[in-house]
Coordinates of C-alpha atoms (C1' of nucleotides) in Angstrom, one line a residue:
Chain A
M1 CA -50.6 -81.3 -93.4
I2 CA -48.2 -80.5 -90.6
Y3 CA -49.3 -78.6 -87.5
L4 CA -47.8 -77.9 -84.1
D5 CA -49.2 -78.3 -80.6
Y6 CA -47.5 -75.7 -78.4
K7 CA -49.0 -77.3 -75.3
D8 CA -47.3 -80.6 -76.2
K9 CA -44.2 -81.0 -74.0
R10 CA -42.2 -82.7 -76.7
P11 CA -39.7 -80.6 -78.6
I12 CA -41.0 -79.1 -81.8
Y13 CA -38.6 -81.0 -84.0
E14 CA -39.9 -84.2 -82.5
Q15 CA -43.5 -83.3 -83.3
V16 CA -42.6 -82.6 -86.9
L17 CA -40.6 -85.8 -87.0
D18 CA -43.4 -87.9 -85.7
R19 CA -46.0 -86.3 -87.9
F20 CA -44.0 -87.0 -91.0
S21 CA -43.2 -90.6 -90.0
D22 CA -46.9 -91.1 -89.5
L23 CA -47.8 -89.7 -92.9
I24 CA -45.2 -91.8 -94.6
V25 CA -46.1 -95.0 -92.7
K26 CA -49.8 -94.6 -93.5
G27 CA -49.0 -94.0 -97.2
V28 CA -50.3 -90.5 -97.2
L29 CA -47.0 -89.4 -98.6
A30 CA -46.3 -91.8 -101.4
E31 CA -42.9 -93.3 -102.3
S32 CA -40.5 -90.9 -104.1
E33 CA -42.8 -88.0 -103.4
K34 CA -41.0 -84.7 -102.7
M35 CA -41.0 -83.4 -99.2
P36 CA -41.7 -79.7 -98.6
S37 CA -38.4 -77.7 -98.6
V38 CA -36.9 -76.9 -95.2
R39 CA -37.3 -73.2 -95.8
S40 CA -40.9 -73.2 -97.0
L41 CA -42.1 -75.5 -94.2
A42 CA -40.3 -73.4 -91.6
M43 CA -42.0 -70.3 -93.0
E44 CA -45.4 -72.0 -93.0
L45 CA -45.1 -73.0 -89.4
S46 CA -43.4 -69.8 -88.3
I47 CA -40.5 -71.6 -86.7
N48 CA -36.7 -71.7 -87.1
P49 CA -35.4 -73.5 -90.2
N50 CA -32.9 -75.3 -88.0
T51 CA -35.8 -77.0 -86.3
I52 CA -37.1 -78.4 -89.6
Q53 CA -33.6 -79.3 -90.6
R54 CA -33.2 -81.4 -87.5
A55 CA -36.4 -83.2 -88.1
Y56 CA -35.5 -84.0 -91.7
Q57 CA -32.0 -85.3 -90.5
E58 CA -33.6 -87.7 -88.2
L59 CA -36.1 -88.8 -90.8
E60 CA -33.2 -89.6 -93.1
R61 CA -31.3 -91.4 -90.3
S62 CA -34.3 -93.6 -89.8
G63 CA -34.6 -94.4 -93.5
Y64 CA -38.0 -92.6 -94.1
I65 CA -36.6 -90.1 -96.5
H66 CA -33.4 -89.4 -98.5
S67 CA -32.1 -86.1 -99.5
I68 CA -30.5 -85.2 -102.8
S69 CA -28.2 -82.2 -102.7
G70 CA -29.6 -79.3 -104.6
K71 CA -32.9 -81.1 -105.4
G72 CA -34.6 -81.6 -102.0
S73 CA -35.8 -84.5 -99.8
F74 CA -37.8 -87.4 -101.0
V75 CA -39.8 -90.2 -99.4
S76 CA -38.0 -93.5 -99.5
P77 CA -39.5 -96.8 -100.6
K78 CA -41.5 -98.5 -97.7
S79 CA -39.4 -101.6 -97.5
E80 CA -36.5 -99.6 -96.2
F81 CA -38.0 -98.7 -92.9
I82 CA -41.2 -100.6 -92.4
A83 CA -39.6 -103.7 -90.9
S84 CA -37.8 -101.8 -88.2
K85 CA -40.9 -99.8 -87.5
Q86 CA -42.9 -103.0 -87.1
A87 CA -40.3 -104.5 -84.8
E88 CA -40.3 -101.4 -82.6
V89 CA -44.1 -101.2 -82.3
S90 CA -44.3 -104.9 -81.7
A91 CA -42.0 -104.6 -78.7
K92 CA -44.0 -101.7 -77.4
L93 CA -47.2 -103.6 -77.8
D94 CA -45.8 -106.6 -76.0
A95 CA -44.7 -104.5 -73.0
V96 CA -47.9 -102.5 -72.7
M97 CA -50.0 -105.6 -72.9
K98 CA -48.1 -107.2 -70.1
E99 CA -48.5 -104.0 -68.1
A100 CA -52.3 -104.0 -68.8
L101 CA -52.7 -107.5 -67.5
D102 CA -50.6 -106.7 -64.5
V103 CA -52.9 -103.9 -63.4
G104 CA -55.9 -106.1 -63.7
I105 CA -57.2 -105.2 -67.1
S106 CA -59.0 -108.3 -68.5
T107 CA -58.1 -110.0 -71.7
E108 CA -61.7 -109.6 -72.8
Y109 CA -61.3 -105.8 -72.5
I110 CA -58.2 -105.9 -74.7
H111 CA -59.9 -108.1 -77.2
N112 CA -62.7 -105.5 -77.4
I113 CA -60.3 -102.7 -78.1
L114 CA -58.7 -104.8 -80.8
N115 CA -62.0 -105.8 -82.4
K116 CA -63.0 -102.1 -82.5
Y117 CA -60.0 -101.3 -84.6
H118 CA -60.3 -104.5 -86.6
E119 CA -63.8 -103.5 -87.8
E120 CA -62.5 -100.1 -88.8
V121 CA -59.6 -101.5 -90.8
K122 CA -62.0 -103.8 -92.6
N123 CA -64.2 -100.9 -93.5
D124 CA -61.5 -98.7 -94.8
Chain B
M1 CA -34.7 -103.4 -55.5
I2 CA -34.2 -100.0 -57.1
Y3 CA -31.5 -99.4 -59.7
L4 CA -30.7 -96.6 -62.0
D5 CA -29.9 -96.6 -65.7
Y6 CA -27.7 -93.7 -66.5
K7 CA -27.9 -94.4 -70.2
D8 CA -31.7 -93.9 -70.0
K9 CA -32.4 -90.4 -71.0
R10 CA -35.4 -90.0 -68.7
P11 CA -34.7 -88.0 -65.5
I12 CA -33.6 -90.0 -62.5
Y13 CA -36.6 -89.1 -60.4
E14 CA -38.8 -90.5 -63.1
Q15 CA -36.9 -93.8 -63.2
V16 CA -37.3 -94.1 -59.4
L17 CA -41.0 -93.1 -59.7
D18 CA -41.7 -95.7 -62.4
R19 CA -39.8 -98.4 -60.6
F20 CA -41.7 -98.0 -57.4
S21 CA -45.1 -97.6 -59.1
D22 CA -44.3 -100.9 -60.7
L23 CA -43.3 -102.6 -57.5
I24 CA -46.4 -101.3 -55.8
V25 CA -48.8 -102.2 -58.6
K26 CA -47.4 -105.7 -58.8
G27 CA -47.8 -106.2 -55.1
V28 CA -44.0 -106.6 -54.4
L29 CA -44.4 -103.8 -51.9
A30 CA -47.4 -104.7 -49.7
E31 CA -49.9 -102.2 -48.4
S32 CA -48.8 -100.1 -45.5
E33 CA -45.2 -101.3 -45.9
K34 CA -42.6 -98.7 -45.1
M35 CA -40.7 -97.2 -48.0
P36 CA -37.0 -96.7 -47.6
S37 CA -36.3 -93.3 -46.1
V38 CA -35.5 -90.4 -48.5
R39 CA -32.0 -90.1 -47.2
S40 CA -31.1 -93.8 -47.0
L41 CA -32.3 -94.5 -50.5
A42 CA -30.4 -91.4 -51.8
M43 CA -27.3 -92.7 -50.1
E44 CA -27.8 -96.2 -51.5
L45 CA -28.1 -94.9 -55.0
S46 CA -25.4 -92.3 -54.6
I47 CA -27.7 -89.5 -55.6
N48 CA -29.1 -86.4 -54.0
P49 CA -31.9 -86.7 -51.5
N50 CA -33.8 -84.0 -53.3
T51 CA -34.1 -86.3 -56.3
I52 CA -35.6 -89.1 -54.2
Q53 CA -37.8 -86.5 -52.5
R54 CA -39.3 -85.5 -55.8
A55 CA -40.0 -89.1 -56.8
Y56 CA -41.7 -89.7 -53.5
Q57 CA -43.7 -86.5 -53.9
E58 CA -45.1 -87.6 -57.3
L59 CA -45.8 -91.1 -55.9
E60 CA -47.8 -89.5 -53.2
R61 CA -49.6 -87.2 -55.7
S62 CA -50.6 -90.3 -57.7
G63 CA -51.9 -92.0 -54.6
Y64 CA -49.3 -94.8 -54.5
I65 CA -47.8 -93.8 -51.1
H66 CA -48.5 -91.4 -48.3
S67 CA -45.8 -89.6 -46.4
I68 CA -45.9 -88.7 -42.8
S69 CA -43.5 -86.0 -41.7
G70 CA -41.2 -87.3 -39.1
K71 CA -42.3 -90.9 -39.5
G72 CA -41.6 -92.0 -43.1
S73 CA -43.4 -92.9 -46.3
F74 CA -45.8 -95.8 -46.6
V75 CA -47.4 -97.8 -49.4
S76 CA -51.1 -96.8 -49.7
P77 CA -54.0 -99.3 -50.1
K78 CA -54.4 -100.5 -53.7
S79 CA -57.8 -99.1 -54.1
E80 CA -56.5 -95.6 -53.9
F81 CA -54.5 -95.6 -57.1
I82 CA -55.5 -98.7 -59.1
A83 CA -58.4 -97.0 -61.0
S84 CA -56.2 -94.1 -62.3
K85 CA -53.4 -96.6 -63.2
Q86 CA -55.9 -98.7 -65.2
A87 CA -57.1 -95.6 -67.0
E88 CA -53.6 -94.6 -67.9
V89 CA -52.6 -98.0 -69.1
S90 CA -55.8 -98.4 -71.0
A91 CA -55.2 -95.2 -72.9
K92 CA -51.7 -96.3 -73.7
L93 CA -52.9 -99.7 -74.9
D94 CA -55.4 -98.1 -77.2
A95 CA -52.8 -95.8 -78.8
V96 CA -50.2 -98.6 -79.3
M97 CA -52.8 -100.9 -80.8
K98 CA -53.8 -98.3 -83.2
E99 CA -50.2 -97.7 -84.2
A100 CA -49.6 -101.4 -84.6
L101 CA -52.4 -101.8 -87.0
D102 CA -51.3 -98.7 -88.9
V103 CA -47.8 -100.2 -89.5
G104 CA -49.4 -103.4 -90.9
I105 CA -49.2 -105.7 -87.9
S106 CA -52.1 -108.2 -88.2
T107 CA -54.8 -108.6 -85.6
E108 CA -53.9 -112.2 -85.5
Y109 CA -50.4 -111.4 -84.4
I110 CA -51.8 -109.2 -81.7
H111 CA -54.2 -111.9 -80.6
N112 CA -51.2 -114.3 -80.3
I113 CA -49.3 -111.9 -78.0
L114 CA -52.5 -111.6 -75.9
N115 CA -53.1 -115.3 -75.7
K116 CA -49.5 -115.9 -74.7
Y117 CA -49.9 -113.7 -71.6
H118 CA -53.4 -115.0 -71.1
E119 CA -52.1 -118.5 -70.6
E120 CA -49.4 -117.2 -68.1
V121 CA -52.0 -115.4 -66.1
K122 CA -54.2 -118.5 -65.9
N123 CA -51.2 -120.6 -64.8
D124 CA -50.1 -118.2 -62.1
Chain C
M1 CA -47.9 -58.0 -58.8
I2 CA -46.4 -60.8 -56.7
Y3 CA -45.2 -60.2 -53.2
L4 CA -44.0 -62.4 -50.3
D5 CA -45.1 -62.4 -46.7
Y6 CA -42.2 -63.8 -44.7
K7 CA -44.3 -63.8 -41.6
D8 CA -46.7 -66.2 -43.3
K9 CA -45.7 -69.7 -42.2
R10 CA -46.8 -71.2 -45.5
P11 CA -43.9 -72.1 -47.8
I12 CA -42.9 -69.5 -50.3
Y13 CA -43.7 -71.6 -53.3
E14 CA -47.2 -72.0 -52.0
Q15 CA -47.7 -68.3 -51.6
V16 CA -46.5 -67.7 -55.2
L17 CA -48.8 -70.5 -56.3
D18 CA -51.8 -69.1 -54.6
R19 CA -51.2 -65.6 -55.7
F20 CA -50.9 -66.5 -59.3
S21 CA -53.9 -68.8 -59.2
D22 CA -55.8 -65.9 -57.8
L23 CA -54.7 -63.5 -60.5
I24 CA -55.6 -66.0 -63.2
V25 CA -59.0 -66.9 -61.7
K26 CA -59.9 -63.3 -61.5
G27 CA -58.8 -62.6 -65.0
V28 CA -56.0 -60.2 -64.1
L29 CA -53.7 -62.4 -66.1
A30 CA -55.5 -63.0 -69.5
E31 CA -55.5 -66.3 -71.3
S32 CA -52.3 -67.0 -73.3
E33 CA -50.5 -64.2 -71.6
K34 CA -46.8 -64.8 -70.9
M35 CA -45.9 -65.4 -67.3
P36 CA -42.7 -63.8 -65.9
S37 CA -39.8 -66.1 -66.6
V38 CA -38.7 -68.4 -63.8
R39 CA -35.3 -66.6 -63.5
S40 CA -36.6 -63.0 -63.7
L41 CA -39.3 -63.5 -61.1
A42 CA -36.8 -65.2 -58.8
M43 CA -34.5 -62.3 -59.2
E44 CA -37.3 -59.8 -58.6
L45 CA -38.4 -61.5 -55.4
S46 CA -34.8 -62.2 -54.3
I47 CA -35.5 -65.9 -54.0
N48 CA -34.1 -69.0 -55.6
P49 CA -35.2 -69.9 -59.1
N50 CA -36.0 -73.4 -57.9
T51 CA -38.7 -72.1 -55.6
I52 CA -40.4 -70.3 -58.5
Q53 CA -39.9 -73.4 -60.7
R54 CA -41.8 -75.4 -58.2
A55 CA -44.7 -73.0 -58.0
Y56 CA -44.9 -73.0 -61.8
Q57 CA -44.9 -76.7 -61.9
E58 CA -47.8 -77.0 -59.5
L59 CA -49.7 -74.3 -61.5
E60 CA -49.2 -76.4 -64.5
R61 CA -50.3 -79.5 -62.8
S62 CA -53.5 -77.8 -61.8
G63 CA -54.1 -76.6 -65.4
Y64 CA -53.6 -72.9 -64.7
I65 CA -50.6 -72.5 -67.0
H66 CA -48.6 -74.5 -69.5
S67 CA -44.9 -74.3 -69.8
I68 CA -42.9 -74.7 -73.0
S69 CA -39.3 -75.6 -72.6
G70 CA -37.2 -72.8 -74.1
K71 CA -40.1 -70.5 -74.7
G72 CA -41.7 -69.7 -71.4
S73 CA -44.8 -70.3 -69.4
F74 CA -48.3 -69.2 -70.5
V75 CA -51.7 -68.7 -68.9
S76 CA -54.0 -71.5 -70.0
P77 CA -57.6 -71.0 -71.2
K78 CA -60.1 -70.7 -68.3
S79 CA -62.0 -73.8 -69.1
E80 CA -59.1 -76.0 -68.4
F81 CA -58.9 -75.3 -64.7
I82 CA -62.2 -73.5 -63.7
A83 CA -64.0 -76.8 -62.9
S84 CA -61.4 -78.1 -60.5
K85 CA -61.1 -74.7 -58.8
Q86 CA -64.9 -74.6 -58.3
A87 CA -64.9 -78.0 -56.8
E88 CA -62.1 -77.1 -54.4
V89 CA -63.7 -73.9 -53.3
S90 CA -67.1 -75.5 -53.0
A91 CA -65.7 -78.1 -50.6
K92 CA -64.0 -75.5 -48.5
L93 CA -67.2 -73.5 -48.4
D94 CA -69.2 -76.5 -47.2
A95 CA -66.7 -77.2 -44.4
V96 CA -66.5 -73.6 -43.2
M97 CA -70.3 -73.2 -43.2
K98 CA -70.7 -76.3 -41.1
E99 CA -68.1 -75.0 -38.7
A100 CA -69.8 -71.6 -38.5
L101 CA -73.1 -73.2 -37.6
D102 CA -71.3 -75.4 -35.0
V103 CA -69.9 -72.4 -33.2
G104 CA -73.3 -70.8 -33.0
I105 CA -73.2 -68.3 -35.9
S106 CA -76.7 -67.9 -37.1
T107 CA -77.9 -68.7 -40.6
E108 CA -79.2 -65.1 -40.8
Y109 CA -75.7 -63.8 -40.2
I110 CA -74.4 -65.9 -43.0
H111 CA -77.2 -64.8 -45.3
N112 CA -76.2 -61.3 -44.6
I113 CA -72.6 -61.8 -45.6
L114 CA -73.8 -63.5 -48.7
N115 CA -76.2 -60.7 -49.6
K116 CA -73.5 -58.1 -49.1
Y117 CA -71.3 -59.8 -51.8
H118 CA -74.4 -60.5 -53.9
E119 CA -75.0 -56.8 -54.3
E120 CA -71.4 -56.1 -55.2
V121 CA -71.5 -58.7 -57.9
K122 CA -74.7 -57.3 -59.4
N123 CA -73.1 -53.8 -59.4
D124 CA -69.8 -54.8 -61.0
Chain D
M1 CA -63.6 -90.1 -28.8
I2 CA -60.2 -89.2 -30.2
Y3 CA -58.7 -90.9 -33.2
L4 CA -55.8 -90.2 -35.5
D5 CA -55.6 -90.1 -39.2
Y6 CA -52.1 -91.0 -40.2
K7 CA -52.7 -90.0 -43.8
D8 CA -53.6 -86.5 -42.7
K9 CA -50.6 -84.3 -43.4
R10 CA -51.2 -82.1 -40.3
P11 CA -49.0 -82.9 -37.3
I12 CA -50.6 -85.2 -34.8
Y13 CA -50.7 -82.7 -32.0
E14 CA -52.8 -80.5 -34.3
Q15 CA -55.2 -83.2 -35.0
V16 CA -55.7 -83.9 -31.3
L17 CA -56.0 -80.1 -30.7
D18 CA -58.7 -79.7 -33.4
R19 CA -60.6 -82.7 -32.3
F20 CA -60.8 -81.6 -28.7
S21 CA -61.7 -78.0 -29.7
D22 CA -64.5 -79.5 -31.8
L23 CA -65.8 -81.6 -29.0
I24 CA -65.8 -78.7 -26.6
V25 CA -67.3 -76.2 -29.0
K26 CA -70.1 -78.6 -29.8
G27 CA -70.8 -79.3 -26.1
V28 CA -69.9 -83.0 -26.3
L29 CA -67.4 -82.2 -23.5
A30 CA -69.3 -80.2 -20.9
E31 CA -68.0 -77.3 -18.9
S32 CA -65.8 -78.3 -16.0
E33 CA -65.6 -81.9 -17.3
K34 CA -62.2 -83.6 -16.7
M35 CA -60.1 -84.1 -19.7
P36 CA -58.3 -87.5 -20.1
S37 CA -54.9 -87.5 -18.5
V38 CA -51.9 -86.9 -20.7
R39 CA -50.4 -90.3 -20.0
S40 CA -53.6 -92.3 -20.4
L41 CA -54.5 -90.6 -23.7
A42 CA -51.0 -91.1 -25.0
M43 CA -51.2 -94.7 -24.1
E44 CA -54.6 -95.1 -25.8
L45 CA -53.4 -93.6 -29.0
S46 CA -50.0 -95.2 -28.9
I47 CA -48.2 -92.0 -29.3
N48 CA -45.6 -89.9 -27.4
P49 CA -47.0 -88.2 -24.2
N50 CA -45.1 -85.0 -25.4
T51 CA -47.5 -84.9 -28.3
I52 CA -50.6 -84.8 -26.1
Q53 CA -48.9 -82.4 -23.8
R54 CA -48.4 -80.0 -26.6
A55 CA -52.0 -80.2 -27.7
Y56 CA -53.2 -79.6 -24.2
Q57 CA -50.9 -76.6 -23.9
E58 CA -52.4 -75.0 -26.9
L59 CA -55.9 -75.8 -25.8
E60 CA -55.1 -74.0 -22.6
R61 CA -53.5 -71.0 -24.4
S62 CA -56.7 -70.7 -26.5
G63 CA -58.9 -70.8 -23.4
Y64 CA -60.6 -74.1 -24.1
I65 CA -59.3 -75.8 -21.0
H66 CA -57.4 -75.0 -17.8
S67 CA -55.1 -77.3 -15.9
I68 CA -54.8 -77.6 -12.2
S69 CA -51.5 -78.9 -11.0
G70 CA -51.8 -82.3 -9.6
K71 CA -55.4 -82.7 -10.5
G72 CA -55.6 -82.7 -14.2
S73 CA -57.1 -80.6 -17.0
F74 CA -60.7 -79.3 -17.2
V75 CA -63.0 -77.9 -19.8
S76 CA -63.4 -74.1 -19.3
P77 CA -66.7 -72.3 -19.4
K78 CA -67.8 -71.5 -22.9
S79 CA -67.9 -67.8 -22.7
E80 CA -64.1 -67.7 -22.4
F81 CA -63.4 -68.9 -25.9
I82 CA -66.6 -68.9 -27.9
A83 CA -66.4 -65.3 -28.9
S84 CA -62.9 -65.5 -30.3
K85 CA -63.8 -68.7 -32.1
Q86 CA -66.8 -67.1 -33.6
A87 CA -64.7 -64.1 -34.8
E88 CA -62.2 -66.4 -36.4
V89 CA -64.7 -68.5 -38.2
S90 CA -66.6 -65.5 -39.3
A91 CA -63.6 -64.0 -40.9
K92 CA -62.9 -67.3 -42.7
L93 CA -66.4 -67.5 -43.8
D94 CA -66.2 -64.1 -45.3
A95 CA -63.1 -64.9 -47.2
V96 CA -64.3 -68.2 -48.6
M97 CA -67.6 -66.7 -49.7
K98 CA -65.8 -64.0 -51.6
E99 CA -63.6 -66.6 -53.3
A100 CA -66.6 -68.7 -54.2
L101 CA -68.3 -65.9 -55.9
D102 CA -65.0 -65.0 -57.7
V103 CA -64.8 -68.4 -59.3
G104 CA -68.4 -68.2 -60.5
I105 CA -70.2 -70.2 -57.9
S106 CA -73.8 -68.8 -57.8
T107 CA -75.3 -67.3 -54.7
E108 CA -78.2 -69.7 -55.2
Y109 CA -75.8 -72.6 -54.8
I110 CA -74.4 -71.2 -51.6
H111 CA -77.9 -70.7 -50.3
N112 CA -78.6 -74.3 -51.0
I113 CA -75.6 -75.4 -49.0
L114 CA -76.7 -73.2 -46.2
N115 CA -80.3 -74.4 -46.2
K116 CA -79.1 -78.0 -46.1
Y117 CA -77.3 -77.4 -42.8
H118 CA -80.1 -75.2 -41.6
E119 CA -82.5 -78.0 -41.8
E120 CA -80.2 -80.3 -40.0
V121 CA -79.7 -77.9 -37.2
K122 CA -83.5 -77.5 -36.8
N123 CA -83.9 -81.3 -36.7
D124 CA -81.1 -82.0 -34.2
Chain E
dG1 C1' -32.8 -66.8 -72.7
dT2 C1' -36.0 -70.5 -71.5
dG3 C1' -37.7 -74.4 -68.7
dG4 C1' -36.1 -78.9 -66.6
dT5 C1' -33.0 -81.5 -63.9
dC6 C1' -29.6 -82.3 -60.5
dT7 C1' -26.1 -81.6 -56.6
dA8 C1' -24.4 -80.3 -52.1
dG9 C1' -25.6 -78.6 -48.2
dA10 C1' -28.6 -76.3 -44.9
dC11 C1' -32.5 -75.5 -41.6
dC12 C1' -37.1 -76.6 -39.8
dA13 C1' -40.9 -79.1 -37.4
dC14 C1' -42.3 -83.3 -35.8
dC15 C1' -41.8 -87.6 -33.1
Chain F
dG1 C1' -34.4 -90.2 -37.0
dT2 C1' -38.1 -88.5 -40.5
dG3 C1' -40.1 -85.6 -44.4
dG4 C1' -40.5 -80.7 -46.2
dT5 C1' -38.5 -76.5 -47.8
dC6 C1' -35.0 -73.6 -49.5
dT7 C1' -30.5 -71.8 -51.3
dA8 C1' -26.6 -71.4 -54.5
dG9 C1' -24.9 -72.9 -58.3
dA10 C1' -24.5 -76.0 -62.2
dC11 C1' -25.5 -78.4 -66.8
dC12 C1' -28.7 -79.6 -70.5
dA13 C1' -31.8 -79.4 -74.6
dC14 C1' -34.4 -76.4 -77.1
dG15 C1' -35.3 -72.5 -80.2

DNA sequence: GTGGTCTAGACCACC
DNA sequence: GTGGTCTAGACCACG
């Protein structure tokens, strides 16, 4: 479920963070589902528990999960974070699209990329 | 023309790099135009010449400029870097679009963003 | 393993760079092996850590090694850099051969050099 | 006859130097032929006469030309420099060929390059 | 302890 | 004056 890429320049805690936020956004981890414990996940990935701890902290700060003392961490309901995530991605999309047109990438080309994914989504 | 954002966590040399690559891609800096000298720009931004030097080195590596020892640095012809820049942006576009669809942004919404810029480009 | 030639006019970082690329290409440094740390190597060679840092950066850019912040630098799998290295050497070979013929060195002489090494390779 | 490449990282005097040594080695400039005057060549290339002066000095040091006070510089007889040039190129050839084999370039490939030029030489 | 970034100041070759 | 290299020493985030 979680894996590390040691060639990735990003810090490990950030990789873990991104991976979980991805799994949650895509619904792979359902609402209220229990997250793996800090210790067990650290063991599984052979890394320092502090690193997992930090990832979980940031996930909680962003509203993806909430932790209950003595019980563990749990996936939060989607509505709590999905809006902010959409706003963030939307802004990024806007910027990148502007950049693409600036460097001479045609709108047709962009439409093609979009349609490619559109088909995939329909077929899911 | 160039400014620094000290709240930005990215290294200074990267900010300078990005800013120049932007100015060159958009044609604000014309081909063969002379870049500010390493020392003068460092002075202007109140940072160390080494930092500018590094930014210029990477700009050269990417084909944006070419430096001549003892003479200065100069903007390279567009053809020398435009292809790699397009590839880079294209990859970024692909990734962001995928992410957007993942978080539930509709293709219609994306089309709207695209059309908005499309109009602008046509009206330039 | 690494040594400097202060009579050599090439910059130190380039000497270090070339030496390591050689060791890696020839397999003296195995894949995934840990490189000496920036600081320790700088100490050993009595030069500034920044100089080693720069050499490592360029080794990484060329795909010879990959650096992980806080962990160290490691030799990359051969496949990641061998192609570019071959292209580089091939171009150099082409140029030198042309020059040799220009100054009147006979093709027979060149064939002899080649055969000399050919035998060695077969006997390895 | 002589041209400059401002994108070339080598100093200008070295470009001039190499270009002339090339022309002389290949016989384009015949023995005893008069070299362009320092001033006229500097003017033609729009560069500082000192730069040409330096190139000529090194050409003289290497035995390619000899200057006669008040008369100009003249191409020296071939025998005076051809041997040293051949030795130099031969050593370079040897090194590059070894490197090529080290990175896995086949002897057949090298033979092909060689034959390519061999044909050209025959057809000149 | 590791790599990554930055500063202040220096020297060099080139033009 | 210019870019290119190097030193000595510093601070940071990461694990």
